[in-house]
Short mmCIF file of C-alpha atoms and ligand atoms in Angstrom, two decimals:
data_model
loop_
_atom_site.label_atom_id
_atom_site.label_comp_id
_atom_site.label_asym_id
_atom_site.label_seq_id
_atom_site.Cartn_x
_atom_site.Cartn_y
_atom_site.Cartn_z
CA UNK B 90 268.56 -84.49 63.77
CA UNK B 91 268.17 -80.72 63.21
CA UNK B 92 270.82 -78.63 64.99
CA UNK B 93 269.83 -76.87 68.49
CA UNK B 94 270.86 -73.85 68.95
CA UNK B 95 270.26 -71.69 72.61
CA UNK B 96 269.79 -67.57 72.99
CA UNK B 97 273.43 -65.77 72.39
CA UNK B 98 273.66 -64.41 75.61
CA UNK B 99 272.53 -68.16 77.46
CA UNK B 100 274.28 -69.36 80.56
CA UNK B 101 276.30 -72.09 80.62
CA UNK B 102 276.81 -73.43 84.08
CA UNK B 103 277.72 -76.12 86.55
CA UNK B 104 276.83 -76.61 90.43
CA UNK B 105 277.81 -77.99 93.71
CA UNK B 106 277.73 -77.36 97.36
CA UNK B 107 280.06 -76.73 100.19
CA UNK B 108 278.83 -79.64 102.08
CA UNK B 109 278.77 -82.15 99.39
CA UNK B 110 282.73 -81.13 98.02
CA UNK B 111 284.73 -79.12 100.40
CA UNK B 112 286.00 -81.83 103.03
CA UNK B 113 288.07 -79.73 105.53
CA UNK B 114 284.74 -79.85 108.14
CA UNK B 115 287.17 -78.68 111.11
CA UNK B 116 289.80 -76.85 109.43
CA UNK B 117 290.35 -73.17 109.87
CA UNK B 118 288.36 -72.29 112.38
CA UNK B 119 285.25 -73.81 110.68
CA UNK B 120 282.48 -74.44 113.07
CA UNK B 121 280.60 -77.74 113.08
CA UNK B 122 277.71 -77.76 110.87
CA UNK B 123 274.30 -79.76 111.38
CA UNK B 124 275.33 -82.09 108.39
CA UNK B 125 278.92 -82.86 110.56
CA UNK B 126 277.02 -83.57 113.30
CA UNK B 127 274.28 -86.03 111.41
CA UNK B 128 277.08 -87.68 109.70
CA UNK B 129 279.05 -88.82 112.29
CA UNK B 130 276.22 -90.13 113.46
CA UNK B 131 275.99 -93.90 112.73
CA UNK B 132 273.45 -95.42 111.08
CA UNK B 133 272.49 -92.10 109.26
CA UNK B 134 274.04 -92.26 106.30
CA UNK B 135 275.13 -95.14 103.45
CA UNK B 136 277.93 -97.06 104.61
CA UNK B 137 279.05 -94.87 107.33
CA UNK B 138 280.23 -91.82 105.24
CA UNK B 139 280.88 -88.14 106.13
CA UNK B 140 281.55 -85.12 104.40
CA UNK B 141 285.01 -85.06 106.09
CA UNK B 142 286.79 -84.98 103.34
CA UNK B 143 284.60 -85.31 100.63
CA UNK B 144 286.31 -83.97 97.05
CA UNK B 145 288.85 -82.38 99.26
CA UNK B 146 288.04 -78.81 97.21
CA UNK B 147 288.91 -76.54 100.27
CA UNK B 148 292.48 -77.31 99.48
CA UNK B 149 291.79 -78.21 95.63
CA UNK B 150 289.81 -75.31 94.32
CA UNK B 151 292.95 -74.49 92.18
CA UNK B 152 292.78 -77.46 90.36
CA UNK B 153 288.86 -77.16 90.48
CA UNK B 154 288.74 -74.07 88.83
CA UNK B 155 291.24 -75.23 85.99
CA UNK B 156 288.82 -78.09 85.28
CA UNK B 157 286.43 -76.16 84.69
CA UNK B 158 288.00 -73.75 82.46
CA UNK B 159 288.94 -76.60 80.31
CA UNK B 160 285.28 -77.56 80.11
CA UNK B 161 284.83 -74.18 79.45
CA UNK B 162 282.07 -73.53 81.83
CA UNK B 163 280.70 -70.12 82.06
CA UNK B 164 279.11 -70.08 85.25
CA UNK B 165 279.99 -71.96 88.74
CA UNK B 166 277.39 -71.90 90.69
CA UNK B 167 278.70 -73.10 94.60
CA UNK B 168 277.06 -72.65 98.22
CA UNK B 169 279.06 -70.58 101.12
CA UNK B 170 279.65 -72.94 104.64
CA UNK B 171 277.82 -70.88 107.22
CA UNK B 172 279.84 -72.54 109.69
CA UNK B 173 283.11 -71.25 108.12
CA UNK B 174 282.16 -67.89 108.08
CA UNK B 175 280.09 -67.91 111.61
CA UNK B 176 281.32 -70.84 113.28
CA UNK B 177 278.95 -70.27 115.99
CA UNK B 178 275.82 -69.12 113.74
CA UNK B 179 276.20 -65.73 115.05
CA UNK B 180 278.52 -63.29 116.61
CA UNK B 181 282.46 -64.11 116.19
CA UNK B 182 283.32 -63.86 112.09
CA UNK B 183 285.80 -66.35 111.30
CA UNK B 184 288.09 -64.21 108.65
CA UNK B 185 289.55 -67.41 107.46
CA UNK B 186 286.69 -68.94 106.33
CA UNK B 187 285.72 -65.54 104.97
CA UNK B 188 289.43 -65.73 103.13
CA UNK B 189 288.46 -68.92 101.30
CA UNK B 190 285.30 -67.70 99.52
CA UNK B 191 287.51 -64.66 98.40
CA UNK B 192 290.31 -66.47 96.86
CA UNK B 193 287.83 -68.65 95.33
CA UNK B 194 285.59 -66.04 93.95
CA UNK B 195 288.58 -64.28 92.81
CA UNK B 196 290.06 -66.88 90.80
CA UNK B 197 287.15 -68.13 88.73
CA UNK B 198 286.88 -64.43 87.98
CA UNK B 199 290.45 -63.98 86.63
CA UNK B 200 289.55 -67.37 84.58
CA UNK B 201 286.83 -65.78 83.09
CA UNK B 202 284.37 -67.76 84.75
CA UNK B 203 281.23 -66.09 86.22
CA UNK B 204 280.57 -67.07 90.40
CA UNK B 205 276.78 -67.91 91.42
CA UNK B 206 276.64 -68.22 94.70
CA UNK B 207 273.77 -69.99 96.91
CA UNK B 208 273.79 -68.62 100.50
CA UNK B 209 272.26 -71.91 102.11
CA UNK B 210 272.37 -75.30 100.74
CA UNK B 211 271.82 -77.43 104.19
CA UNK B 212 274.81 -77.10 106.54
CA UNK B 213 273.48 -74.85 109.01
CA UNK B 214 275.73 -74.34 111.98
CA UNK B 215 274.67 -76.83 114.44
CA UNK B 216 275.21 -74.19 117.28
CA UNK B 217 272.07 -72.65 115.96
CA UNK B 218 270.29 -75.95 115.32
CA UNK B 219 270.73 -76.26 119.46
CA UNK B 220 268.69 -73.28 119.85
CA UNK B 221 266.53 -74.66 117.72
CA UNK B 222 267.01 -74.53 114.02
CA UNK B 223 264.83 -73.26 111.12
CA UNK B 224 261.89 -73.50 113.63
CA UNK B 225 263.30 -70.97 115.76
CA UNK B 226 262.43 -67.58 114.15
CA UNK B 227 265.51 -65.90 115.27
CA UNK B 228 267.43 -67.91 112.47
CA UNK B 229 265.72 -65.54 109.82
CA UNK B 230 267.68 -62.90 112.01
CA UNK B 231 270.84 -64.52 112.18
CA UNK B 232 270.81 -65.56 108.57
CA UNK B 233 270.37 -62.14 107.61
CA UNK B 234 273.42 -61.48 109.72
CA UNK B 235 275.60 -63.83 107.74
CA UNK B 236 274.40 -62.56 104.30
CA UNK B 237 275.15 -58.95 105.08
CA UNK B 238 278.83 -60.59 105.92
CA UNK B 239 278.62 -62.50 102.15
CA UNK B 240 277.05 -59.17 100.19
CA UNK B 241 279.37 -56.69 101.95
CA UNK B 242 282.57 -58.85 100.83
CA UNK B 243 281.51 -60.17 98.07
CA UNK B 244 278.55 -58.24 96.57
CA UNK B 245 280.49 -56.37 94.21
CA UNK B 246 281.74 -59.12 92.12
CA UNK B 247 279.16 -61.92 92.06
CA UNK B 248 276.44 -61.05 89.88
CA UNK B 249 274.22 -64.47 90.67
CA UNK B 250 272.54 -65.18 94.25
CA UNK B 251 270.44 -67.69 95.28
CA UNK B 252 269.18 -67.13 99.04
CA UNK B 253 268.13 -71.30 99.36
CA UNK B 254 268.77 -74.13 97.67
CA UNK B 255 265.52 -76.79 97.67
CA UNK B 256 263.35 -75.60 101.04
CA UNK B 257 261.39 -77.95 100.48
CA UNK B 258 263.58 -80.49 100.81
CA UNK B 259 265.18 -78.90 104.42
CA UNK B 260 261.46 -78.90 105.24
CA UNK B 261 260.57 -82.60 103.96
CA UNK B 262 263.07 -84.69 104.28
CA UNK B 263 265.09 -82.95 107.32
CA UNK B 264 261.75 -82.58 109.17
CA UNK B 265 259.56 -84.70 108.69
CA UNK B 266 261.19 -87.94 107.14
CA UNK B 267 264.11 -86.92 109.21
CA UNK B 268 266.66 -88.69 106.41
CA UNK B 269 268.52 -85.53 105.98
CA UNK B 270 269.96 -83.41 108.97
CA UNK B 271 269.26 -82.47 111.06
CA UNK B 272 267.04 -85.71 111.40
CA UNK B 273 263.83 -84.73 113.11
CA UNK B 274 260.35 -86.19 112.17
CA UNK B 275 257.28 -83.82 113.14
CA UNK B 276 255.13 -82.37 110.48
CA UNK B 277 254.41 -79.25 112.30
CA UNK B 278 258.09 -78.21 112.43
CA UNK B 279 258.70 -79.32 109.36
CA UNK B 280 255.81 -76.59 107.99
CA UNK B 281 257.31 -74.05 110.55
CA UNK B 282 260.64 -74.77 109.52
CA UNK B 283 259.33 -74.12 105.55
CA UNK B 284 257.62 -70.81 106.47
CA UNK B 285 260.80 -69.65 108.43
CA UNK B 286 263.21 -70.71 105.25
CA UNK B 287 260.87 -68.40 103.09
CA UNK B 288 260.77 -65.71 106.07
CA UNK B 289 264.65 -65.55 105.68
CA UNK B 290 264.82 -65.59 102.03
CA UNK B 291 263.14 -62.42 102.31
CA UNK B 292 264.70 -60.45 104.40
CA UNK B 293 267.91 -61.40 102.51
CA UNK B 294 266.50 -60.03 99.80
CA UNK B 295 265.33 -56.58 101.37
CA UNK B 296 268.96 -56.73 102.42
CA UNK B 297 269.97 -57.06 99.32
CA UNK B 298 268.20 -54.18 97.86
CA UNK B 299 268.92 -52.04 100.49
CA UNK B 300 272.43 -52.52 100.00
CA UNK B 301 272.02 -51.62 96.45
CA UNK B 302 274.08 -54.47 95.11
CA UNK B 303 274.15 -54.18 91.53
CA UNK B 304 273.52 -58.34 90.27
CA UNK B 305 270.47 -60.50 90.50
CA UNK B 306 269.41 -62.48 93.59
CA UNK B 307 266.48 -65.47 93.42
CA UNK B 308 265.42 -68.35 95.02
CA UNK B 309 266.72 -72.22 94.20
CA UNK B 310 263.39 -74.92 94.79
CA UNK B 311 263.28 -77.87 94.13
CA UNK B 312 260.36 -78.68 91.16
CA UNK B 313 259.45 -81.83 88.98
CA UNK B 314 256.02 -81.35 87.01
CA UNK B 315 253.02 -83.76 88.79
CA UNK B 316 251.33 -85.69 86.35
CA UNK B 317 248.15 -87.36 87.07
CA UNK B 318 247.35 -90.90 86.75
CA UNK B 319 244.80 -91.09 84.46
CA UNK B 320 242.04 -88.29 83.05
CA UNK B 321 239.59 -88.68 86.12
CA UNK B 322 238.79 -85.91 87.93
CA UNK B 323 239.57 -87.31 91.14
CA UNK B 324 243.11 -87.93 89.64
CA UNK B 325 243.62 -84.57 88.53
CA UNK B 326 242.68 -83.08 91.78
CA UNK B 327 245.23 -85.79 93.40
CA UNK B 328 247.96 -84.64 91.32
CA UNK B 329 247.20 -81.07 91.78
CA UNK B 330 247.43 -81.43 95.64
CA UNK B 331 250.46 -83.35 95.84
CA UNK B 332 252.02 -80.30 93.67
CA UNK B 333 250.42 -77.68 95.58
CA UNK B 334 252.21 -79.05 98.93
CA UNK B 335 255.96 -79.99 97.23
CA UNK B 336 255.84 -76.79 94.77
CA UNK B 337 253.06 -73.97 94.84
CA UNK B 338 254.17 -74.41 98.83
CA UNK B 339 256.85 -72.43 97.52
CA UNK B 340 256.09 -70.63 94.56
CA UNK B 341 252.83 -68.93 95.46
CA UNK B 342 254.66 -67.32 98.47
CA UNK B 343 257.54 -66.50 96.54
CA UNK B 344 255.48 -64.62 93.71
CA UNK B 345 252.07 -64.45 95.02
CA UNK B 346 252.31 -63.28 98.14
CA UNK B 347 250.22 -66.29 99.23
CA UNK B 348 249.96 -69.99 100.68
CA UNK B 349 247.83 -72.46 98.55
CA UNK B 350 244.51 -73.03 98.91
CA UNK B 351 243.97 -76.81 98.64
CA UNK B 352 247.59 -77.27 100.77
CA UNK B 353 246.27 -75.16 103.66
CA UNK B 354 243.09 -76.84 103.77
CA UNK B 355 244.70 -80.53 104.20
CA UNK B 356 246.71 -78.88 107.15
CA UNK B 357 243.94 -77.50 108.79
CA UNK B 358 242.56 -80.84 108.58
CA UNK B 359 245.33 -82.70 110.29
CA UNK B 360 244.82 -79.87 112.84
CA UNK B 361 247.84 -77.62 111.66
CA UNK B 362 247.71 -73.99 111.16
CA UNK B 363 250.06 -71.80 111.06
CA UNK B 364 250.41 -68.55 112.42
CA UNK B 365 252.44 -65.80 112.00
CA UNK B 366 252.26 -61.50 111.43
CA UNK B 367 250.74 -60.83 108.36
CA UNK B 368 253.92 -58.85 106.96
CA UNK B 369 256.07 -62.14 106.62
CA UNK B 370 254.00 -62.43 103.13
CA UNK B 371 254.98 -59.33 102.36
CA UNK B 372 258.65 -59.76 102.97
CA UNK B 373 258.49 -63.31 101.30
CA UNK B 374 256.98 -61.88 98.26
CA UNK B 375 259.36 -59.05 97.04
CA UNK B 376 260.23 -58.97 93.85
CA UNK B 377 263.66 -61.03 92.73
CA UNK B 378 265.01 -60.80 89.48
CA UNK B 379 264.39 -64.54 88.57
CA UNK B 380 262.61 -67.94 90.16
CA UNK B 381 265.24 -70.94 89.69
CA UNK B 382 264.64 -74.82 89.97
CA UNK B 383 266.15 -77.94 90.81
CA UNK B 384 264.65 -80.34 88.40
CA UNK B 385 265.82 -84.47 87.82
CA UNK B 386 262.81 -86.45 87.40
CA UNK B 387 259.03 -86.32 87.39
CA UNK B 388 255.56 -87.43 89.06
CA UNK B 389 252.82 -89.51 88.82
CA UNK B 390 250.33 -88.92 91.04
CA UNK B 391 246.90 -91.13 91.32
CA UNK B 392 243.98 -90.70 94.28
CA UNK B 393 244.68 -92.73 96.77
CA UNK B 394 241.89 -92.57 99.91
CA UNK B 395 243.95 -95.08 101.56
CA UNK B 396 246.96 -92.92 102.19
CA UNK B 397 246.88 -90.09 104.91
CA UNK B 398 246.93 -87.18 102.05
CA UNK B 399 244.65 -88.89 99.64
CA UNK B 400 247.21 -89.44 96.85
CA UNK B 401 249.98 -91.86 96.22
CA UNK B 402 252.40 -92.23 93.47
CA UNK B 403 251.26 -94.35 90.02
CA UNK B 404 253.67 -96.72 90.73
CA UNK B 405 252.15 -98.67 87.83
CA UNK B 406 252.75 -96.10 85.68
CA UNK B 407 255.94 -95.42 87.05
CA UNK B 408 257.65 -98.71 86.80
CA UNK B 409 256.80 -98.49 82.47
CA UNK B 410 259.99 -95.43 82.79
CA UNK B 411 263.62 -95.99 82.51
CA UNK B 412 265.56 -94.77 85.48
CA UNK B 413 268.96 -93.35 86.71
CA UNK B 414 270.76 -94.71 89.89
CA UNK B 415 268.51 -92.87 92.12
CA UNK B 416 265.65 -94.73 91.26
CA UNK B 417 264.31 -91.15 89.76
CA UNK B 418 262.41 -91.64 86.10
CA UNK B 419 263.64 -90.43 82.71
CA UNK B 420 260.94 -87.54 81.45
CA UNK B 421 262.35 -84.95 79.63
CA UNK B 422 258.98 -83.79 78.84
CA UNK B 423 258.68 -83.43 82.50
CA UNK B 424 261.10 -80.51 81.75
CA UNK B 425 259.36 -78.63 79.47
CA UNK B 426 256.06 -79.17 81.08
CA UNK B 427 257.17 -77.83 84.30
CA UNK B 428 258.95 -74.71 82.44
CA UNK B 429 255.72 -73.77 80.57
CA UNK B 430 253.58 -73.95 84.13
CA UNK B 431 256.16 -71.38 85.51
CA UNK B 432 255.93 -69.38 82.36
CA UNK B 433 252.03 -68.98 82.72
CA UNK B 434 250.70 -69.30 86.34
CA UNK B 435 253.98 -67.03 87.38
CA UNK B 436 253.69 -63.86 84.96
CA UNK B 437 256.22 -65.06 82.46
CA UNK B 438 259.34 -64.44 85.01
CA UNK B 439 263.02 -64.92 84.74
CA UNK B 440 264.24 -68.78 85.37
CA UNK B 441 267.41 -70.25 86.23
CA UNK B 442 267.74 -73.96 85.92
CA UNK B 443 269.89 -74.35 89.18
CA UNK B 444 270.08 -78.02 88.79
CA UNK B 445 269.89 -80.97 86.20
CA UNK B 446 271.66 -84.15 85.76
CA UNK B 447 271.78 -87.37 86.46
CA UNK B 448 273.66 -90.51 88.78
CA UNK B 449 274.71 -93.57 87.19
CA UNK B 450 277.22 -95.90 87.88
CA UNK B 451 279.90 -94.68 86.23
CA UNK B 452 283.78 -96.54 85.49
CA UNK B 453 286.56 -95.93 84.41
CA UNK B 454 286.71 -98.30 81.36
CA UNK B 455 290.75 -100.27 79.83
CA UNK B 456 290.95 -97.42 77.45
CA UNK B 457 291.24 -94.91 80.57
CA UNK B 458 288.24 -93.55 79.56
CA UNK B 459 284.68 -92.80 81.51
CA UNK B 460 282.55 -93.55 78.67
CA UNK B 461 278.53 -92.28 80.60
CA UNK B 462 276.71 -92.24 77.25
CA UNK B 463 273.65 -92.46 79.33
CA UNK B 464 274.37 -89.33 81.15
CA UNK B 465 275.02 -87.60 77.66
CA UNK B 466 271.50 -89.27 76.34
CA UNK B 467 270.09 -87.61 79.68
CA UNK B 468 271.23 -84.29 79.22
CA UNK B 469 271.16 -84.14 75.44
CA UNK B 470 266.76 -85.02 76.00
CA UNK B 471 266.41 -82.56 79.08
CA UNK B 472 268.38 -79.75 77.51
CA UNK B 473 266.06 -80.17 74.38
CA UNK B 474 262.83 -79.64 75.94
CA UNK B 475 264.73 -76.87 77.46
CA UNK B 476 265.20 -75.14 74.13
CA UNK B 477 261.47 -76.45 73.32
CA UNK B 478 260.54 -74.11 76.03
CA UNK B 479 262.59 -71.19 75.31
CA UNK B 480 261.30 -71.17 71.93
CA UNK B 481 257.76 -71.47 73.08
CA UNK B 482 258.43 -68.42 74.88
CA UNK B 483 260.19 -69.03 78.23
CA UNK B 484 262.35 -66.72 79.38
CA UNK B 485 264.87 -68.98 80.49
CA UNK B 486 268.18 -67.83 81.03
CA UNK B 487 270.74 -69.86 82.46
CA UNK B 488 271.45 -74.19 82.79
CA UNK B 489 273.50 -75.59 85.86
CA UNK B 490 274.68 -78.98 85.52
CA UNK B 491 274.63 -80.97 88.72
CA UNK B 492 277.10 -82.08 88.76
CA UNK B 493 280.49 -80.49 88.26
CA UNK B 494 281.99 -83.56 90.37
CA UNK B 495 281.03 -86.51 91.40
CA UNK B 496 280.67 -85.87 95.31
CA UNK B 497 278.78 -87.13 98.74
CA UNK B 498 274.99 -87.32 97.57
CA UNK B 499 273.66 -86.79 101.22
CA UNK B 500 272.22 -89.72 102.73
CA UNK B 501 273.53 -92.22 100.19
CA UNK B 502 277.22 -91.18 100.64
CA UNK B 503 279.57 -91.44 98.25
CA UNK B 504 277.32 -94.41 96.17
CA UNK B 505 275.66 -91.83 93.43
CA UNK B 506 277.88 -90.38 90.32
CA UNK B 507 276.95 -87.46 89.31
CA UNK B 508 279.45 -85.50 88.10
CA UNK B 509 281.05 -84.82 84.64
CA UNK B 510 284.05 -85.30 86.47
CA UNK B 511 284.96 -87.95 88.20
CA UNK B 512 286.33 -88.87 91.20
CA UNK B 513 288.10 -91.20 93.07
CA UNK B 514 287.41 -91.09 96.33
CA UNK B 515 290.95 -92.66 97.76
CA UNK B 516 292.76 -90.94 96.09
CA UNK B 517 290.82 -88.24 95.23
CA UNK B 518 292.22 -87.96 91.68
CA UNK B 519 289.48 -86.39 89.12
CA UNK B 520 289.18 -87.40 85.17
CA UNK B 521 286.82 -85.49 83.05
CA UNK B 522 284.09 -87.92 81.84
CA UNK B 523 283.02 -88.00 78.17
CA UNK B 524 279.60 -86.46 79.68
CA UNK B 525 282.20 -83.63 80.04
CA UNK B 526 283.69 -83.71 77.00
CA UNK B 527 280.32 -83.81 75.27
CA UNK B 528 279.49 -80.19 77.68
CA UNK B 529 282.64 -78.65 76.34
CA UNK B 530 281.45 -78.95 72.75
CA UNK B 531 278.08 -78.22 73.82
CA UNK B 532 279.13 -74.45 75.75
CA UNK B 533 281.30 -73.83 72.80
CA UNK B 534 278.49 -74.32 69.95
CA UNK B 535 276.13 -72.67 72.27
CA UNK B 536 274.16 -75.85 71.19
CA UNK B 537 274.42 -79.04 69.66
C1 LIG W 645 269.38 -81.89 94.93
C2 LIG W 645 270.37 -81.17 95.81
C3 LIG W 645 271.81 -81.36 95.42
C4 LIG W 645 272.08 -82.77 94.93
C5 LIG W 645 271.05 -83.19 93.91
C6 LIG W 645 271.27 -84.56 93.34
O1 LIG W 645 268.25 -82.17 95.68
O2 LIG W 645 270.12 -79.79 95.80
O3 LIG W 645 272.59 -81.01 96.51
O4 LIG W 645 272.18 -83.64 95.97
O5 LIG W 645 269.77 -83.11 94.45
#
């Protein structure tokens, strides 16, 4: 196999989030979070986990942060607890919490290692979430509130923002499948709830601007490429729906300024429409300095009058793919696709790939060792439609592996690997998989 080699100046990066590492939910003045709150109660999650103590990285971001720099990651890309900074949503700053973000920012900086830092990834403060959540409008407000507090302290040494991590999936699966927290199942709120995400990501990033913070702030969504089922027309029209409501959804207010067409039209026709000043496009639609994705897996989407939307997954198609413990296919090409759609419906912009891995069930073998060839086998496919891309054009910039550790994986617990690093989770001990071994020599040949 010909040798792959990425853009000098590529990012190397890894990713995780407060919720899904940090443990210490009550510590330090923290205030509860939506996710607490959803966890502890039963019957929501796989085999009655919490985030309680999770990787236990509030009090192990030392060792943390020296993992990494033996990896030699570039970038660490990590979410900021809302709760710990405003344990109320709003109002009383809890300088503690502040503290922690500090000392961790700082010392990935004197290792050499560059902070990313997402403002939201899912724990809002459940105080707010009592006055209503993400379909209350005044959360735009009060999230603006709480990134002032971030870019003030921290805006002069983090050069990578992300406002949200995956609206979509706050809107979908907190709001209307109500699997994630904060567990409520009404479409309208959950399409409120996605407009008001969007609303806040941009007035964070007027904020931003007017506070003339010298790095680069985007958004994080969460995109796989839809493919239809077969060449028919009423396929293709299937599959462009279904990625018109989970992605343009997104994207075309984000860069366009704009809802989509065909998604507003099945609204309308389940009697939704939303409604809102007209300037909310305009603050949703200022310019960021690059559009970043979650990507895992990919879509197959056939017509389907049956179903409510008119489309269903292929699931004949689907079964034909190998999988990783979540069930998710194995496309690479998925990758590629996906980064060439962004490259020419989107005006060629900056990406970020915020996310990228995959779970499998991972042990520790005799030797000692974790030997997850099918996590390297993964990421050696995904990152080369990656470069496929980048040659082809795309102006894609930086990689974040998800994930640095293994850690809780929302509502499945603690049941899905996937870190490079694993952990145990009684004794909380971590041991670098070969999948991070394999990174190491990967970040230092810029390639492989
Ligand atoms: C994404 C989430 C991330 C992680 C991965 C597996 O949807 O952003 O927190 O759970 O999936």
């Amino acid at each position: 196999m010909s040798k792959i080699t990425f853009p000098k100046d590529f990012i190397w990066g890894s990713a995780t989030a407060a919720y899904q590492i940090e443990g210490a939910y009550n510590e330090d003045g923290k205030g509860e979070s939506i996710w607490d709150r959803f966890s502890h109660t039963p019957g929501n999650i796989a085999d009655g986990h919490t985030g309680d103590v999770a990787c236990d990285h509030y009090h192990r971001y030392e060792e943390d942060i020296k993992i990494m720099k033996e990896i030699g990651i570039k970038s660490y890309r990590f979410s900021i607890s809302w709760p710990r900074i405003f344990p109320e949503g709003t109002g009383k700053l809890n300088q503690k919490g502040l503290d922690f973000y500090k000392r961790l920012t700082n010392l990935l900086l004197e290792n050499g290692i560059m902070p990313a830092i997402t403002l939201y990834h899912w724990d809002l403060p459940q105080k707010l979430q009592d006055k209503g959540g993400w379909k209350n409008r005044d959360t735009t407000d009060y999230f603006t509130e709480y990134s002032e507090v971030i870019f003030k302290n921290l805006g002069d040494i983090v050069p990578i923002w992300f406002t949200h991590n995956e609206p979509g999936v706050v809107s979908l699966l907190g709001h209307f499948l109500g699997i994630h927290a904060p567990g409520i199942k009404d479409l309208r709120t959950s399409l409120e709830v996605s407009h008001n995400l969007l609303l806040s990501h941009g007035k964070a990033v007027k904020l931003f601007r007017e506070m003339n913070i010298d790095a680069q702030i985007g958004i994080a969504l969460n995109l796989s490429y839809h493919y239809p089922a077969s060449e028919k027309a009423e396929d293709i029209e299937a599959a462009e729906l279904s990625f018109s409501l989970a992605g343009r959804w997104y994207l075309d207010p984000v860069l366009k300024g704009r809802y989509p067409e065909n998604a507003l039209k099945l609204y309308k026709k389940k009697g939704i429409e939303l409604s809102f000043p007209e300037d909310d496009l305009k603050l949703i639609s200022q310019p960021i300095d690059f559009i970043a994705f979650n990507n895992y897996s990919s879509e197959f989407i056939k017509y389907d009058p049956s179903s409510e939307s008119g489309f269903s997954p292929a699931n004949s198609i689907l079964e034909k793919f190998e999988k990783t413990d979540m069930g998710w296919i194995i496309y690479p090409e998925g990758l590629y696709d996906l980064l060439m759609l962004l490259d020419k419906d989107y005006g060629k912009p900056n990406i970020v790939i915020s996310e990228n891995g995959a779970a499998f069930k991972d042990e520790i073998g005799s030797n000692g060792k974790i030997e997850d060839t099918k996590r390297i086998q993964y990421l050696k496919d995904y990152l080369t439609q990656a470069h496929r891309a980048i040659q082809d054009g795309v102006n894609l910039k930086a990689y974040y592996l998800w994930s640095l550790l293994d850690n809780f994986e929302w509502a499945y617990g603690y049941n899905k690997r996937f870190g490079i690093v694993h952990v145990n989770f009684d004794t909380l001990e971590r041991k670098i998989k070969d999948s991070g071994y394999w990174y190491k020599e990967v970040i230092k040949n810029n390639g492989f």
